[in-house]
Coordinates of C-alpha atoms and ligand atoms in Angstrom, one line a residue:
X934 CA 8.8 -90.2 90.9
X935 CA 6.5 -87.5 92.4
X936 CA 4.9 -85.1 90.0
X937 CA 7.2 -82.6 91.0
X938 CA 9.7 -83.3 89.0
X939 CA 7.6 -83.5 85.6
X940 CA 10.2 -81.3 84.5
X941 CA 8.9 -81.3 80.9
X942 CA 5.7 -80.1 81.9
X943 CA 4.6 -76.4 80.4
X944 CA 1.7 -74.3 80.4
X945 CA 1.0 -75.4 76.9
X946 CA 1.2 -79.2 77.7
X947 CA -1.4 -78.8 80.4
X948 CA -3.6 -76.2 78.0
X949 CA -3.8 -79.7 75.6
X950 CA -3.8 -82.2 78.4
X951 CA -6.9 -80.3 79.6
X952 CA -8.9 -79.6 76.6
X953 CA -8.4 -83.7 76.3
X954 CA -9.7 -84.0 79.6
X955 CA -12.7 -82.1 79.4
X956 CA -13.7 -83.1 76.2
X957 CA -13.5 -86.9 77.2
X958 CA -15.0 -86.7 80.6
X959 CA -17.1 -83.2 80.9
X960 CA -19.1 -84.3 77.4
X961 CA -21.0 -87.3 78.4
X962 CA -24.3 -85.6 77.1
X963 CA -23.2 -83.7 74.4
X964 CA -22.4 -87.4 73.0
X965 CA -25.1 -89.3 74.3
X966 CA -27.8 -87.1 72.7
X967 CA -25.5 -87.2 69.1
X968 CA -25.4 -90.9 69.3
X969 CA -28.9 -91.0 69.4
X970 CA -29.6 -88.8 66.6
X971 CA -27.0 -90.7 64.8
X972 CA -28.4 -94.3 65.4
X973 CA -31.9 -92.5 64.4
X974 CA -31.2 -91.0 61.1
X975 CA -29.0 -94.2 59.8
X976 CA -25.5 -92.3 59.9
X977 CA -22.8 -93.8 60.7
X978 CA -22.0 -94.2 64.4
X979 CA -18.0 -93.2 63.5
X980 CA -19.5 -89.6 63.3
X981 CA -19.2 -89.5 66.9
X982 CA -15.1 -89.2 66.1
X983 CA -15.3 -86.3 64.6
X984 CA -17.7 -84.2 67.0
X985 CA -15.3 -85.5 69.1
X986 CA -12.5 -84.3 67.4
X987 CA -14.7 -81.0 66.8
X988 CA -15.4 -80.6 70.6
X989 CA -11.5 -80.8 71.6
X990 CA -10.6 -78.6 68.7
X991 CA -12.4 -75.7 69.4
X992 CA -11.8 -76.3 73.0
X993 CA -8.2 -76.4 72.7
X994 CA -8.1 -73.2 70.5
X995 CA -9.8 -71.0 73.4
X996 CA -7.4 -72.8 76.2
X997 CA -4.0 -72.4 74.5
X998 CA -5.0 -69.1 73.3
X999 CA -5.8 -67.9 76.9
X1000 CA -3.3 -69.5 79.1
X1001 CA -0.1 -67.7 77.5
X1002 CA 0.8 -65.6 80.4
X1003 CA 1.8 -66.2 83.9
X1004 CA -1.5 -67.0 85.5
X1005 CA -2.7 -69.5 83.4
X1006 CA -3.0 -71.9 86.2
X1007 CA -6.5 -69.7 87.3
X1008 CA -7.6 -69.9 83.6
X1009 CA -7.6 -73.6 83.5
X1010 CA -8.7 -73.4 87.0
X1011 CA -12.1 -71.7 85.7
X1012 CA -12.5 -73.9 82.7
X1013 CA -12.6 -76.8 85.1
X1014 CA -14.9 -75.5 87.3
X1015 CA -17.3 -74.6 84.4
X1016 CA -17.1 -77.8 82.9
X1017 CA -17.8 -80.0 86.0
X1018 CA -20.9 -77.5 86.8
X1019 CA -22.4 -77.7 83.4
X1020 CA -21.3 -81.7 83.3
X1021 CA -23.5 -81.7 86.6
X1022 CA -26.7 -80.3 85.2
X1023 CA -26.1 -81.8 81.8
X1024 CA -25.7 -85.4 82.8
X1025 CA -28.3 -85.1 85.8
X1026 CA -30.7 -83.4 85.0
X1027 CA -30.1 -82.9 80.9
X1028 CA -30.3 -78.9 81.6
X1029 CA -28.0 -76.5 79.5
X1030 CA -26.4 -73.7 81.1
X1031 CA -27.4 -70.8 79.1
X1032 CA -28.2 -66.9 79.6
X1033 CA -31.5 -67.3 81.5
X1034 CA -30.2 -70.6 83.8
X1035 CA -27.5 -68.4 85.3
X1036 CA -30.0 -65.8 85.4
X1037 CA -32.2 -67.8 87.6
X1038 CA -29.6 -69.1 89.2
X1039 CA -28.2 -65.5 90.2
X1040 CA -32.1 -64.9 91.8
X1041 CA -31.9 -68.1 93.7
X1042 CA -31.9 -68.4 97.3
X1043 CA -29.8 -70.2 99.7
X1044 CA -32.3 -72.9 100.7
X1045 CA -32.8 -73.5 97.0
X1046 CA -29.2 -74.1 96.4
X1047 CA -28.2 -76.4 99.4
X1048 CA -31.5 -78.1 98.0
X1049 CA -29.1 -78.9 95.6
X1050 CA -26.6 -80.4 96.9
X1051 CA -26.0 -84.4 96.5
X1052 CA -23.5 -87.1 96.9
X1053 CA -23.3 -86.6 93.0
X1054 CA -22.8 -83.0 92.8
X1055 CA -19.6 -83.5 95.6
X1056 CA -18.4 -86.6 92.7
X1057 CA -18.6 -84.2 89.8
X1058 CA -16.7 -81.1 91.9
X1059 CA -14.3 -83.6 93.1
X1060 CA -13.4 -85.4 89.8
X1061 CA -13.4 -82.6 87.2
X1062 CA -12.7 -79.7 89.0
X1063 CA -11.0 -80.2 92.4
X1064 CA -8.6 -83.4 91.1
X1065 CA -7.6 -81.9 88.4
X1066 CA -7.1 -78.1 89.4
X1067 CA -4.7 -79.7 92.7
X1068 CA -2.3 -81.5 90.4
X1069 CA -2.2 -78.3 88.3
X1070 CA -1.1 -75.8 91.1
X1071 CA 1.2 -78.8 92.7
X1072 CA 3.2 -79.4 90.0
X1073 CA 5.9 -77.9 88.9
X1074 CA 5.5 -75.7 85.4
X1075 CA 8.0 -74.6 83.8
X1076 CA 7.2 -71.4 82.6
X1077 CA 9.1 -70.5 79.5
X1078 CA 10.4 -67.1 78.4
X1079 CA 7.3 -64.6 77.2
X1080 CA 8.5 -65.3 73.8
X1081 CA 8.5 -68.9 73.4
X1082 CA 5.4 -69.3 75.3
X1083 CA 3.5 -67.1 73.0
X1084 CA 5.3 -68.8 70.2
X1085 CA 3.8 -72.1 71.6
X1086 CA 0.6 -71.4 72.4
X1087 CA -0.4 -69.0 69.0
X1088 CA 1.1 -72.2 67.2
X1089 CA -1.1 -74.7 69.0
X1090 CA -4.3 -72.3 68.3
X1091 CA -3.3 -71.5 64.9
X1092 CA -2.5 -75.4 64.4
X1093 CA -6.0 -76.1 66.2
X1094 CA -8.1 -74.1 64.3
X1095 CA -6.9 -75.0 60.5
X1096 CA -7.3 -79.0 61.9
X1097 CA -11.0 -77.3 63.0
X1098 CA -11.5 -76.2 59.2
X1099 CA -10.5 -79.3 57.7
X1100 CA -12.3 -81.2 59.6
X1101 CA -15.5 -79.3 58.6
X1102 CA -15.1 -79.0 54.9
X1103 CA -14.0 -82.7 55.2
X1104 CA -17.5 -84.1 56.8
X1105 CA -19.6 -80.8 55.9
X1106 CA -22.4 -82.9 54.5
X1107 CA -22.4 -84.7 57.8
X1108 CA -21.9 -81.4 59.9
X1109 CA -24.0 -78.8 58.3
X1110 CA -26.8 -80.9 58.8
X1111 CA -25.9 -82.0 61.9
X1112 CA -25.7 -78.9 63.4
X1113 CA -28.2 -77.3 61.6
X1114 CA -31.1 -79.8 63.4
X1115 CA -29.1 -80.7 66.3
X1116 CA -28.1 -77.0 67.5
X1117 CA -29.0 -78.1 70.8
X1118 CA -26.6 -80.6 70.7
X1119 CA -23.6 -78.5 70.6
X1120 CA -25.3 -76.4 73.0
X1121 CA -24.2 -79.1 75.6
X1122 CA -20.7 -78.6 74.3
X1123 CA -18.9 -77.9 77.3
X1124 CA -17.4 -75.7 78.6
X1125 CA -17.6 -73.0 75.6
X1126 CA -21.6 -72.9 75.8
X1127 CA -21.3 -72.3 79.7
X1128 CA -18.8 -69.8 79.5
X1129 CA -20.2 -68.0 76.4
X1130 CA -23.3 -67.8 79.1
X1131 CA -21.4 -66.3 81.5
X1132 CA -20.0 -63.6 79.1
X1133 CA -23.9 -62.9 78.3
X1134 CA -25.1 -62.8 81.5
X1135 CA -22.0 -60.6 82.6
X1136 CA -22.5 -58.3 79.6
X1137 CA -26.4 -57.9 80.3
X1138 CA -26.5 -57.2 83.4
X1139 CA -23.5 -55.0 83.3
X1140 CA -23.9 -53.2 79.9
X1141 CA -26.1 -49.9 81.0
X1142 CA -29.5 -50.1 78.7
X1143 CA -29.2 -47.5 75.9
X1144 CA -31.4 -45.1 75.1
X1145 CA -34.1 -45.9 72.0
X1146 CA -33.4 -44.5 68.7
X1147 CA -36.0 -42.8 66.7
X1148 CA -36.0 -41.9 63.5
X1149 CA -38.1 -40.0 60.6
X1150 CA -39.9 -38.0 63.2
X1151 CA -40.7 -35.8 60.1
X1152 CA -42.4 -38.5 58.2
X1153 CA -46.2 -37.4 57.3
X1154 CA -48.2 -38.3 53.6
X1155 CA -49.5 -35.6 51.7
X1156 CA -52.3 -37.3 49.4
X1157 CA -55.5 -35.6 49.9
X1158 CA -57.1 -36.5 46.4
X1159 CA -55.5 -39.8 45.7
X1160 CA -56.6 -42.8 46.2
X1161 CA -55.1 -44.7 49.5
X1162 CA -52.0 -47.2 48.9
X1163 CA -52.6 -51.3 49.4
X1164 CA -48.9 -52.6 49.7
X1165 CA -48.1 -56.0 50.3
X1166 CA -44.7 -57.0 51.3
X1167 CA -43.8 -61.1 51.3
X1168 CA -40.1 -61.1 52.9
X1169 CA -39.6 -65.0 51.5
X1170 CA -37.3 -67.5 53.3
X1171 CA -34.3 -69.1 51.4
X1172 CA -35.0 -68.5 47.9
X1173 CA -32.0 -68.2 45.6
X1174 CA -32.4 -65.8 42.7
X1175 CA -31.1 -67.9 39.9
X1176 CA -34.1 -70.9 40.8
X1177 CA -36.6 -68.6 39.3
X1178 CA -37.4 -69.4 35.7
X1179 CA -38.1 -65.4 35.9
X1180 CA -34.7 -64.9 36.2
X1181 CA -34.0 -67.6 33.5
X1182 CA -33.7 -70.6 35.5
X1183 CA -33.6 -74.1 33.0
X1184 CA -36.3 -75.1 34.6
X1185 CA -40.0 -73.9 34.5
X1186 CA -40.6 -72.7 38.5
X1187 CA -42.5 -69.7 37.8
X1188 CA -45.4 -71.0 35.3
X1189 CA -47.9 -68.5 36.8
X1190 CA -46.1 -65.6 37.7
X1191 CA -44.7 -65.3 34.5
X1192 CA -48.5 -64.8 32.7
X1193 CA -48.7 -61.5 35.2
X1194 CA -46.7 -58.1 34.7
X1195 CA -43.9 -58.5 37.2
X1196 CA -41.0 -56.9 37.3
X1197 CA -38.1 -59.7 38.4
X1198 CA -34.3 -58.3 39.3
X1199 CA -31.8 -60.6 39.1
X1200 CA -28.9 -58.9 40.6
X1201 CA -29.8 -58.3 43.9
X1202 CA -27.4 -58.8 47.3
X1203 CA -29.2 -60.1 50.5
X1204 CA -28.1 -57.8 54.1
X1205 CA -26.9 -61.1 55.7
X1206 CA -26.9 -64.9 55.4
X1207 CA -29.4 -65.7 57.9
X1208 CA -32.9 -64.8 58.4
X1209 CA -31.7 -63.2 62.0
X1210 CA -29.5 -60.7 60.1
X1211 CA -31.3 -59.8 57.1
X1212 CA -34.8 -59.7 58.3
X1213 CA -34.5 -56.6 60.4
X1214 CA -31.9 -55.4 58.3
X1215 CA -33.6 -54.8 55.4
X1216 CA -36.4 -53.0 57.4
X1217 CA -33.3 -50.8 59.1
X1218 CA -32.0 -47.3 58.2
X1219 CA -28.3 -48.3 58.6
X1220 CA -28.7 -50.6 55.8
X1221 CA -26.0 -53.2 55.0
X1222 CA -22.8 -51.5 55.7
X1223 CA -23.7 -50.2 58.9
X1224 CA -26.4 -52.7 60.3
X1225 CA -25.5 -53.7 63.4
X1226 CA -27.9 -56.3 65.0
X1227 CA -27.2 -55.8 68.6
X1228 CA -28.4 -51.8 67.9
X1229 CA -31.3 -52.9 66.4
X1230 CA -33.5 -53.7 69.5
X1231 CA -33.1 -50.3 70.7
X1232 CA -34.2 -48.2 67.1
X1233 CA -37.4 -48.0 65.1
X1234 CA -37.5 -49.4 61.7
X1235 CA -39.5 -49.1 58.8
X1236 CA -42.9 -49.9 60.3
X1237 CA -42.6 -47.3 63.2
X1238 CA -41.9 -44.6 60.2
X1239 CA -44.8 -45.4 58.3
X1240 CA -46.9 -45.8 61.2
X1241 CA -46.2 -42.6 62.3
X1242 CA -47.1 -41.0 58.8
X1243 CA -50.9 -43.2 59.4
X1244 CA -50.7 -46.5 57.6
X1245 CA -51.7 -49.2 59.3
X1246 CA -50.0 -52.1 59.4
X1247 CA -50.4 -55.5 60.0
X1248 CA -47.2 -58.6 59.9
X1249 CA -48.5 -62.2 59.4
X1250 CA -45.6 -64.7 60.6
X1251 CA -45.7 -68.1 58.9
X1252 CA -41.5 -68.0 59.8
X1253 CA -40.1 -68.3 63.2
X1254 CA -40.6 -64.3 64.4
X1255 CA -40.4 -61.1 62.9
X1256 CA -37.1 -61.2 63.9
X1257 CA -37.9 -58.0 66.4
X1258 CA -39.4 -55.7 63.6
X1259 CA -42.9 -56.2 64.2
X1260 CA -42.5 -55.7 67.8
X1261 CA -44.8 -52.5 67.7
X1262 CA -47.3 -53.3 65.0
X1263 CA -50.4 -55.5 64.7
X1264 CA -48.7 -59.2 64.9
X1265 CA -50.3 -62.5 63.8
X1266 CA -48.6 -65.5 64.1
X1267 CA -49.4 -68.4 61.2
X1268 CA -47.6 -71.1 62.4
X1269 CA -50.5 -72.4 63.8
X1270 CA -53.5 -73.6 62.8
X1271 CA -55.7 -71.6 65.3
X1272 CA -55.0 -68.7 62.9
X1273 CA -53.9 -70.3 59.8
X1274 CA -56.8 -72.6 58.1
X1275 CA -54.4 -74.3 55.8
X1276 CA -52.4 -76.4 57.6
X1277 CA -51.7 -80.2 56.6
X1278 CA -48.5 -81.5 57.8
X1279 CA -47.2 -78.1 58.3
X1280 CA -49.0 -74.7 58.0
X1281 CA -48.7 -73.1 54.6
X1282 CA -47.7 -69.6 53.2
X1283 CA -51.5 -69.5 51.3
X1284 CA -53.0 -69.6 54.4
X1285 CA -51.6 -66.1 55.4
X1286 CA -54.1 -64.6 52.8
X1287 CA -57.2 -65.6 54.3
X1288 CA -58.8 -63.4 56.4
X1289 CA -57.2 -60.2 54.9
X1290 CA -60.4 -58.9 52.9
X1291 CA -62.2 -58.8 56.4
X1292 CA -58.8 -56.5 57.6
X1293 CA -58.8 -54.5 54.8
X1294 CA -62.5 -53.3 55.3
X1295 CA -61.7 -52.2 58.8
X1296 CA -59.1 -50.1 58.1
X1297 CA -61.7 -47.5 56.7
X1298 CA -59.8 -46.4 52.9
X1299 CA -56.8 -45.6 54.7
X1300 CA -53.2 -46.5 53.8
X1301 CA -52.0 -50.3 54.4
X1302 CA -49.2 -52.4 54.7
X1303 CA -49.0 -56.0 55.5
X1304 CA -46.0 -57.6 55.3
X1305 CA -46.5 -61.4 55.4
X1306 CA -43.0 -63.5 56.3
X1307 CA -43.3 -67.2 54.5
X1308 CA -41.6 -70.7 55.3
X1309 CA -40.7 -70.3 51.6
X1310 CA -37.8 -72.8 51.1
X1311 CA -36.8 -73.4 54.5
X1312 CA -34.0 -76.4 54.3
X1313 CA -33.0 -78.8 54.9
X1314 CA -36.6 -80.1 55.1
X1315 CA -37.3 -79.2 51.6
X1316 CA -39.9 -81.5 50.6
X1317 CA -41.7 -80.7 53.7
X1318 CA -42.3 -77.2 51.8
X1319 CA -44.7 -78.0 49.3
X1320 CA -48.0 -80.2 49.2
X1321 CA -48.1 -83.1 47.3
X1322 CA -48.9 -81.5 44.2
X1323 CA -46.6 -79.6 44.3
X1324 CA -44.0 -81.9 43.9
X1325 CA -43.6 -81.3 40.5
X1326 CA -39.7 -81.7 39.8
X1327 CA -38.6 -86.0 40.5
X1328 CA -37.1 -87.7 41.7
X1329 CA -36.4 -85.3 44.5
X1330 CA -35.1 -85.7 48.1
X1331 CA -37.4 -87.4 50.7
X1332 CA -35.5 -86.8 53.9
X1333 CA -33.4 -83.8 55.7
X1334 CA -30.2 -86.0 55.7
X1335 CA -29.1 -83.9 52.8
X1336 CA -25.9 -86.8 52.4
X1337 CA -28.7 -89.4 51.7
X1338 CA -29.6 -87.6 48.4
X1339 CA -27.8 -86.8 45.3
X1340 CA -27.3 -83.4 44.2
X1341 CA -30.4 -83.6 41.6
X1342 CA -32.8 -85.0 44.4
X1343 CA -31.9 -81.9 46.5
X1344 CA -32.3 -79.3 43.9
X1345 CA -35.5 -80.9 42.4
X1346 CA -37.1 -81.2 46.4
X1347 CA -35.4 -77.4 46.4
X1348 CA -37.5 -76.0 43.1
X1349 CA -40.5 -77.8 44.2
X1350 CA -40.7 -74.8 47.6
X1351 CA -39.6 -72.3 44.5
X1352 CA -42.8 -73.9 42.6
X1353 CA -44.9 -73.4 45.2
X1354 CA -43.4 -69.8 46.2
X1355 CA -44.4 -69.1 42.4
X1356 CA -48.2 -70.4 43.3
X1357 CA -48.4 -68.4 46.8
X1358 CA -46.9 -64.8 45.2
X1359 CA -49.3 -65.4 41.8
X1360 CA -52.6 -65.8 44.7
X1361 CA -51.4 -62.5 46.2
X1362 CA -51.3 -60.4 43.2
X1363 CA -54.3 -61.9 41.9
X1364 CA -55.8 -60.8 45.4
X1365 CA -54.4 -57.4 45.4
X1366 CA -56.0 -57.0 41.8
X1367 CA -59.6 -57.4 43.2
X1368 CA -58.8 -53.5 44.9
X1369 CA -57.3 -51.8 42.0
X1370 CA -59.7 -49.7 41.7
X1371 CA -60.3 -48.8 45.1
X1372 CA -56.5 -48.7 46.4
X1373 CA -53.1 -47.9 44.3
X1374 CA -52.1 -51.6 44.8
X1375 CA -48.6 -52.8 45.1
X1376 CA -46.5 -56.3 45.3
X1377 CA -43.0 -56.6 46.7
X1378 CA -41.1 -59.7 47.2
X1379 CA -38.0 -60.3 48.4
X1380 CA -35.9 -63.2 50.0
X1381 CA -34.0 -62.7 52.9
X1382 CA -31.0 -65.1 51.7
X1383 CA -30.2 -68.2 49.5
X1384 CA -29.3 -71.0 49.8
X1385 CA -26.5 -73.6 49.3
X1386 CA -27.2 -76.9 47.9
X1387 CA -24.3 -78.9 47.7
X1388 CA -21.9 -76.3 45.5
X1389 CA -18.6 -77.0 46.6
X1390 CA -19.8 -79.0 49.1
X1391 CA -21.5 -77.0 51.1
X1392 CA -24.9 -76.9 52.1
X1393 CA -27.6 -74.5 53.8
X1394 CA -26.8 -71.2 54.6
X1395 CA -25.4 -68.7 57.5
X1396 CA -21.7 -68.9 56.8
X1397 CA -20.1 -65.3 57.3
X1398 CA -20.9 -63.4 54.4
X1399 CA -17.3 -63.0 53.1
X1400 CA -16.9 -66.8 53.0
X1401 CA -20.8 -67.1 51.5
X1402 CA -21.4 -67.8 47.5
X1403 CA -23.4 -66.2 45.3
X1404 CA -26.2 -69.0 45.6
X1405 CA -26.8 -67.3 49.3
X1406 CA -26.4 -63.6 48.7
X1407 CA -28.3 -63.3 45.4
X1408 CA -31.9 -62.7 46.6
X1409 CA -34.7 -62.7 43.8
X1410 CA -37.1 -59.3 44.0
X1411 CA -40.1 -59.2 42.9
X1412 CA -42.3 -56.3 41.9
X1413 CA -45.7 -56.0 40.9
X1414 CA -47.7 -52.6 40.4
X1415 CA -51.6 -51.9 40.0
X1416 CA -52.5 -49.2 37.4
X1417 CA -53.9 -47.2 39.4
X1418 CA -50.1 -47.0 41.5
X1419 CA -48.4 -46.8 37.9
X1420 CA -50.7 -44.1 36.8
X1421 CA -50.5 -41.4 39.8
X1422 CA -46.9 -42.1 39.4
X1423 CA -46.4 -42.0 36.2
X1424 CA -44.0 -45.1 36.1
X1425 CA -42.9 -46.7 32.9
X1426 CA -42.8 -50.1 33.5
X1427 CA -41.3 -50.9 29.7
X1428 CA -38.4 -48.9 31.0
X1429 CA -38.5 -50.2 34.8
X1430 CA -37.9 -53.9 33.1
X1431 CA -35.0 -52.2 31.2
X1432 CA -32.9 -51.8 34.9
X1433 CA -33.5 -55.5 36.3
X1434 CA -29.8 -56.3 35.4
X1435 CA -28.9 -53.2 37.8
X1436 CA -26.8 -54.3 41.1
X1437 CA -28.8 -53.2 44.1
X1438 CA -29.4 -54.7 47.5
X1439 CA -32.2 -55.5 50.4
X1440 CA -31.8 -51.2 51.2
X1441 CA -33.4 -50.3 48.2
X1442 CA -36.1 -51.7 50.3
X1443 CA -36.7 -48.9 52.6
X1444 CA -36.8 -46.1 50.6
X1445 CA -38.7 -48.0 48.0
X1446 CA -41.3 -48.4 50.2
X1447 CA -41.4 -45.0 51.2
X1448 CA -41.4 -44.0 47.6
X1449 CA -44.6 -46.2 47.5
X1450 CA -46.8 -44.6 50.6
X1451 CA -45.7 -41.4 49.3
X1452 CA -44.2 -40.7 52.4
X1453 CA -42.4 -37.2 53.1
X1454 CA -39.2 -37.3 55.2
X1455 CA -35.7 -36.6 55.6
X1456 CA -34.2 -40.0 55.6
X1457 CA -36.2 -41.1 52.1
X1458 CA -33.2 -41.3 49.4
X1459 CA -35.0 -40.9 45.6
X1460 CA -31.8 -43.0 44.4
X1461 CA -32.7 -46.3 46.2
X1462 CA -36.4 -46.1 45.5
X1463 CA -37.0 -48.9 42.6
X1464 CA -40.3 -46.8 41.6
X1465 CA -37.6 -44.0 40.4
X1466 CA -35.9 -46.7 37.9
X1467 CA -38.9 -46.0 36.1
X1468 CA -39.8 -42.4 35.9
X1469 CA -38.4 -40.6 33.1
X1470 CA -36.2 -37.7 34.5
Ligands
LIG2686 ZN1 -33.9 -67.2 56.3

């Protein structure tokens, strides 16, 4: 029989036949490097089955979705050729094709690429793409009428991508870790990560650069006879609001924060579920409804508003980044222990304090704001959080193979970083104390998102925020206020505590700030400055 007469044969046989194929043969690294992370961490090698599975899911969602209409012999065509050039790089030279490779690849020259060129490179072409994309074009498809075939293939996504969800809240323990310490893992996934590349290569070098926003070009303090304002801003990593004994946790986690005057409230929504989203957003005008991350590269935040009005600012990074806000302040990174002199297995949040008495005198009396971005309770390494003695809450979880532990050996590692978050928020008020009388003196605290630690099922954080849970988008806040800033303005901090229950959100972080450096401009709103919950009106 030749294959010409396949008469069965339809586009959305080949769309499954395909995603098959190139999950089985173009994937060879993706499942090599998972095996190996598998064999390390004591999991079960079966798990390959389901990234597997996982891989020809997603895979098969994309292909039936875009190979309804006529020519979906070229978009097969282009996933094959994708998948045996990232296959090539992947398996020979363990490269992933992302934004920069194609970039590099765009600038290089033709010596470079024939330089290329192997008796291996010709077996990849020839296999995965060439093979393959002949029998396609030589055999006979039927091609059903426009309705059926969109019947088809929306069926085979829709069926594709509900098999996708089951499969993830059926292993999530596995998964969410999986994915959450191998990301580089599924970055080998091929061809999605390749063709996602392309898109945002395409879409770079295409998109024309827009102009930079500014904003608050009004902004200017008018304090002549006051003393100058000494703010400091800890933007915390993964805390959850209801692990704070302040916010009446079972548990004891704040012991020393409790003995100081702090204002705690409880009801407090985070921007985003991941410290890429709600970092600059809570430093962003647009604020949570209309935050947009991809706008936020190209418009001042916060910082460049309040250095315009003269306060001097300085971010200390014991996180990944600043996410992009500090990009035109004074930055210091703490990750290391060139900078940071408390450093053990990891560098600690304490260490971000040292230092900071020698910046202060340089500044000369004039306004300051440091903002300084912790490790906080960064999962799932929890117990990695917190020095020895700080290990207060047993038996907790001594690995980041979060389906090695039970639920109470997660969230005891997990109040241990809450423990010591309690410790490193206690050292900065007392520090800010020593300039009370020299500086109205301020505290805020605030945690970019929570965490999940095995609710439901679910662990870590990131989901979409419509799917997310309270235990990620209730953030604790944390004030703290010097008497010399309570005095000039006249807050009442018996009636401030009265509003903790109050539903607000990671904007009232703007315009409480501005609030704070007495800062005069347009875009300040009175209504989402936490100062005002305390000033009789
Ligand atoms: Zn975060």
């Amino acid at each position: 029989m030749s294959i010409k007469k396949l008469q069965w044969s339809t586009s959305i046989f080949w769309a499954i036949l395909s995603a098959l194929f190139i999950t089985i043969f173009a994937n060879f690294t993706m499942f090599a490097k998972a095996n190996i992370w598998l064999i390390g961490s004591g999991s079960s090698p079966l798990y390959i089955v389901v990234l597997a599975l996982f891989q020809f899911l997603l895979l098969l969602f994309f292909i039936a979705l875009l190979t309804m209409h006529k020519g979906h012999r070229h978009v097969l065509a282009i996933f094959y050729f994708a998948a045996a050039f990232s296959a090539y790089f992947a398996d020979s030279y363990g490269v992933i094709i992302d934004k920069d490779m194609l970039i590099n690849a765009a600038e290089t020259n033709v010596a470079e690429a024939l330089g290329l060129l192997s008796w291996r490179l010709i077996f990849y072409f020839t296999f995965l793409f060439a093979l393959p994309v002949f029998v396609i074009y030589k055999v006979k498809i039927i091609l059903q009428p426009a309705r059926k075939r969109i019947l088809y293939h929306s069926g085979v996504a829709l069926l594709s991508i509900v098999s996708l969800i089951i499969t993830f809240f059926a292993s999530s323990n596995f998964l969410t870790s999986f994915f959450r310490e191998q990301k580089q893992v599924f970055s080998y996934s091929n061809p999605l990560s390749t063709l996602y590349a392309t898109y945002q290569f395409t879409h770079k070098t295409f998109s024309s650069r827009k102009l930079f926003k500014h904003i608050g070009d009004d902004s200017h303090i008018l304090e002549p006879f006051e003393d100058p304002e000494l703010v400091i801003l800890v933007v915390g990593e993964t805390a959850r609001a209801d692990r704070f004994s302040l916010n009446s946790y079972r548990k004891n986690t704040n012991p020393l924060l409790s003995s100081e005057s702090v204002v705690s409230f409880n009801n407090v929504s985070s921007c985003g579920t991941s410290t890429r989203i709600s970092v600059p957003c809570m430093f962003s005008i647009e604020g949570k409804d209309k935050f947009e991350l991809s706008k936020f590269k190209d418009e001042e935040n916060f910082l460049d508003v309040a250095k315009k009005a003269g306060v001097n600012i300085l971010w200390r990074d014991n996180n990944s980044s600043s996410k992009g806000v500090a990009n035109r302040v004074t930055y210091e990174d703490f990750l290391t222990p060139q900078n940071n002199p408390i450093c053990d297995q990891e560098c600690r949040d304490i260490g971000m304090l040292s230092g900071l008495d020698d910046y202060i005198s340089k500044q000369k009396k004039s306004d300051i704001l440091i903002v300084l971005h912790q490790m906080g309770s960064h999962g799932p390494a929890y117990f990695e959080r917190t020095p020895e003695s700080f290990q207060k809450f047993k038996p907790y979880c001594k690995t980041n193979q979060l389906d090695q532990c039970t639920n109470e050996e997660i969230s005891n590692a997990y109040d241990n970083t809450i423990l010591y978050t309690d410790f490193f928020l206690s050292e900065v008020v007392k520090f800010l104390k020593k300039y009370d009388d020299r500086y109205e003196t301020a505290m805020i605290y605030v945690s970019d998102h929570g965490e999940s630690l095995g609710e439901h099922g679910i662990y870590l954080h990131g989901m979409p925020y419509f799917m997310a849970s309270k235990d990620v988008t209730n953030v604790p806040l944390i004030l703290w206020f010097g008497e010399d800033l309570i005095k000039s303005q006249n807050i009442d901090m018996n009636l401030l505590k009265q509003k903790t229950n109050k539903p607000i959100s990671h904007d009232y972080i703007f315009h409480t700030l501005l609030g704070i450096f007495d800062i005069k401009t347009d875009i300040y709103k009175k209504e989402k400055d936490l100062m005002f919950f305390g000033i009789k009106r």
